Short mmCIF file of C-alpha atoms in Angstrom, two decimals:
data_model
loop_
_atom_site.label_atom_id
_atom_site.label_comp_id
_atom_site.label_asym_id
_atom_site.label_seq_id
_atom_site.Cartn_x
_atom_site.Cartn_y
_atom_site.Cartn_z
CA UNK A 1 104.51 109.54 116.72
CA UNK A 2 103.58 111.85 113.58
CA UNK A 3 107.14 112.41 113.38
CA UNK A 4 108.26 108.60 112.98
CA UNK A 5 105.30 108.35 110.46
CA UNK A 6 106.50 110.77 108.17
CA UNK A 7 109.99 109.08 108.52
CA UNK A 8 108.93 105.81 106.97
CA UNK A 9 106.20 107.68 104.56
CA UNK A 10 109.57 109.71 103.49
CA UNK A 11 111.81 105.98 103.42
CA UNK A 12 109.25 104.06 102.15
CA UNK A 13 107.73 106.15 99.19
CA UNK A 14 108.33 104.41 96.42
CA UNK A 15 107.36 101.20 97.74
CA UNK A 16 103.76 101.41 97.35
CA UNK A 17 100.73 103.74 96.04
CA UNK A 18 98.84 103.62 99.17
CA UNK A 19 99.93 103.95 102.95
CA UNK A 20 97.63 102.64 105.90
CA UNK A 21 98.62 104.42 108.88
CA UNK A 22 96.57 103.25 112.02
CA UNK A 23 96.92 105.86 114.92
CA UNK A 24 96.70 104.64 119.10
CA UNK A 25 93.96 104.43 120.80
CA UNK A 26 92.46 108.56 121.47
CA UNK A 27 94.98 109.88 119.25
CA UNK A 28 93.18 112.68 116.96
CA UNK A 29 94.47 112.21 113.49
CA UNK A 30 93.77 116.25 112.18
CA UNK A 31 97.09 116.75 113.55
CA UNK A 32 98.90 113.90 112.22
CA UNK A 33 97.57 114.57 108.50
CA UNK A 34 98.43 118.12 108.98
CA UNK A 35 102.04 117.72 109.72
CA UNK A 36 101.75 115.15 107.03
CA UNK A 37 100.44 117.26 104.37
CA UNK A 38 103.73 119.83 105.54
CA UNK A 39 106.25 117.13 104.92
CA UNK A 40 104.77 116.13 102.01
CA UNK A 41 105.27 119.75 100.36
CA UNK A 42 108.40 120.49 102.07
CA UNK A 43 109.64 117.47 100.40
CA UNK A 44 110.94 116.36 96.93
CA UNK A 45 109.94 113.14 97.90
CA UNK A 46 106.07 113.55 98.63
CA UNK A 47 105.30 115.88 96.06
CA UNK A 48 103.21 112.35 94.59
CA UNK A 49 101.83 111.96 97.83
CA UNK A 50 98.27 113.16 100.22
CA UNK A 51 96.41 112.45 102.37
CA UNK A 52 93.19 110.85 101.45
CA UNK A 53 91.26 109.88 104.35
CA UNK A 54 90.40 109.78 107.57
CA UNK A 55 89.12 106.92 108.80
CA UNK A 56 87.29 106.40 112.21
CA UNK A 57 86.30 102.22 113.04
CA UNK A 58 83.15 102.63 115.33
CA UNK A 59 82.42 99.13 117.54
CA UNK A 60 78.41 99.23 117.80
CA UNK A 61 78.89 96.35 120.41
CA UNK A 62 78.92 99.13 123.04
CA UNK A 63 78.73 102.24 121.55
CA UNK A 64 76.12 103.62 123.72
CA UNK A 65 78.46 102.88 126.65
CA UNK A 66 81.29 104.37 125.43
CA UNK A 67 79.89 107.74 124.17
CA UNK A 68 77.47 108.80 127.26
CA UNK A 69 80.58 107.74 129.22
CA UNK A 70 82.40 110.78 130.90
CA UNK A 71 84.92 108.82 132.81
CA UNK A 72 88.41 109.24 131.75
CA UNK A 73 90.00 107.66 128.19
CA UNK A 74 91.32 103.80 129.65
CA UNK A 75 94.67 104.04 126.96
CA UNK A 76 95.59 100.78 128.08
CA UNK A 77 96.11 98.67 131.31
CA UNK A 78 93.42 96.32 132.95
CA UNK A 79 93.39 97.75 136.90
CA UNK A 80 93.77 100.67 138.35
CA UNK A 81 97.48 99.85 139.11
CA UNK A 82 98.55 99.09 135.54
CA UNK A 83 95.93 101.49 133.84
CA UNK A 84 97.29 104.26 131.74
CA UNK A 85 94.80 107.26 131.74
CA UNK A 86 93.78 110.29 129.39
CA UNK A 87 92.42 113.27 131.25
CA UNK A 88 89.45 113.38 128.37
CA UNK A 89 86.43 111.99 129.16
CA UNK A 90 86.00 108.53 126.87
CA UNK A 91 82.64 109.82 125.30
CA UNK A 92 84.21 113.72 124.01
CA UNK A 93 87.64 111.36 122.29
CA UNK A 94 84.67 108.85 120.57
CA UNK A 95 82.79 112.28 119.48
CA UNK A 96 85.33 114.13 118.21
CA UNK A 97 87.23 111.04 116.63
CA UNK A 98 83.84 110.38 114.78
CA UNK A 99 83.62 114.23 113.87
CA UNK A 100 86.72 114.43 112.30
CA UNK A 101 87.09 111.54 110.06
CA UNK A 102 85.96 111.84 106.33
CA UNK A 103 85.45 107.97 106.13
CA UNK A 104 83.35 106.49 109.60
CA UNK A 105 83.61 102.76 109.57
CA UNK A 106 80.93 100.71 111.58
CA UNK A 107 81.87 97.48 113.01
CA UNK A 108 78.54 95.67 113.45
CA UNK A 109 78.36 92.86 115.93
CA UNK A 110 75.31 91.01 115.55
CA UNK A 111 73.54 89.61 119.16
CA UNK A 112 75.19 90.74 121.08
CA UNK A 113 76.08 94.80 122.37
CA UNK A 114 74.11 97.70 120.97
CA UNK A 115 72.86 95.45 118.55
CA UNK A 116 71.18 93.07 120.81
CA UNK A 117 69.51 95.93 123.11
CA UNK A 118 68.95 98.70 121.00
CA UNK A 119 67.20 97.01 117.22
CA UNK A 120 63.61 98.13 116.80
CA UNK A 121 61.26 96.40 115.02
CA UNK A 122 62.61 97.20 111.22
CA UNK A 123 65.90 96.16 112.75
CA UNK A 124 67.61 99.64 112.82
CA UNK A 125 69.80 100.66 115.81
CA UNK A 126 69.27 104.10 117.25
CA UNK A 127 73.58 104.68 117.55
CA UNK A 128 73.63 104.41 113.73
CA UNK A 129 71.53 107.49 114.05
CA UNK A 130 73.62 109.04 116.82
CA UNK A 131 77.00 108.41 114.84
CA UNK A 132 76.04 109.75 111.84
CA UNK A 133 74.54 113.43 113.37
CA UNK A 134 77.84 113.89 114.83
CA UNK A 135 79.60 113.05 111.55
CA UNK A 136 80.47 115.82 109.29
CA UNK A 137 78.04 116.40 106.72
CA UNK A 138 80.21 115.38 104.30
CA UNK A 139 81.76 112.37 105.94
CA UNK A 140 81.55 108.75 104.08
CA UNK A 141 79.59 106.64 106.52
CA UNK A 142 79.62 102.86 105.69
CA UNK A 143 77.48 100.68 107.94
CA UNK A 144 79.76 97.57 107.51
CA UNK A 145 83.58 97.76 107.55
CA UNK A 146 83.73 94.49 105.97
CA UNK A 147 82.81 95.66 103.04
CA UNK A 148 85.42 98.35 102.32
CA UNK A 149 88.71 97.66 101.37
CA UNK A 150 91.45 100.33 101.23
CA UNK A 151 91.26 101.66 97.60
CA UNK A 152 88.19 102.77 98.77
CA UNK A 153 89.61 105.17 100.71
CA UNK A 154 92.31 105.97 98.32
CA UNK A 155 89.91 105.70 94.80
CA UNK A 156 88.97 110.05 95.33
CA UNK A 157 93.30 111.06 95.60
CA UNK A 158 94.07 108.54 92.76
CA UNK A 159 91.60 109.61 90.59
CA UNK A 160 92.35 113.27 91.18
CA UNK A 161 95.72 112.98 90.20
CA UNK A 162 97.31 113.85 93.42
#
């Protein structure tokens, strides 16, 4: 995987000024950017280029569910037959995915989810609080994904002249 993304990064350099690479389902991205961040110094060719965030989308229409849950990471499949299993336990990969990114990206779904069970009275949700306390402390946490687009994650590399 990190290897055929640094394969197109390498062929497809000069195309753009920004990159969105979107990672599968558990997959911690620390490793990824590392190797990455190699390539890109080995290289002539990404000598331009870094790394500039990490982004983590968090569903809060059933966050609670997924992050107490200590069965094992469903990668994909429907039924047991067809399922395709991680040994980690779905709530540690949500934790740690959330931990590690620099940018955490709530998807709010109104009505219906966490949403629906978990507002108080001034209408805040109690995973907000849970999501950002495992954050790092220096994480970007926006509440609403929709309304980020991705120079937002790039803006901090651009502007530092990496």
């Amino acid at each position: 995987m990190k290897h055929d993304v640094g394969r197109m990064l390498e062929i497809l350099h000069d195309v753009a000024d920004a990159f969105l690479v979107v990672l599968p389902v558990g997959l911690e991205a620390i490793p990824v950017m590392q190797y990455l961040d190699d390539m890109f110094q080995l290289g002539a060719w990404g000598e331009s280029m870094a790394v500039s965030a990490i982004g983590n989308v968090v569903g809060l229409d059933a966050f609670e569910e997924r992050f107490f849950d200590d069965d094992r990471l469903l990668l994909c499949g429907v039924t047991e037959d067809d399922a395709v299993f991680d040994e980690r336990s779905t709530g540690a990969v949500v934790s740690r995915l959330i931990h590690e990114a620099s940018h955490v990206l709530e998807l709010p779904v109104i009505g219906s989810g966490c949403l629906a069970r978990h507002v108080d009275a001034d209408e805040t949700c109690d995973c907000r609080g849970i999501i950002r306390s495992i954050a790092a402390n220096d994480a970007v946490v926006c509440p609403d994904v929709h309304d980020l687009v991705l120079m937002d994650l790039v803006r901090p590399v651009i502007a530092s002249g990496v």
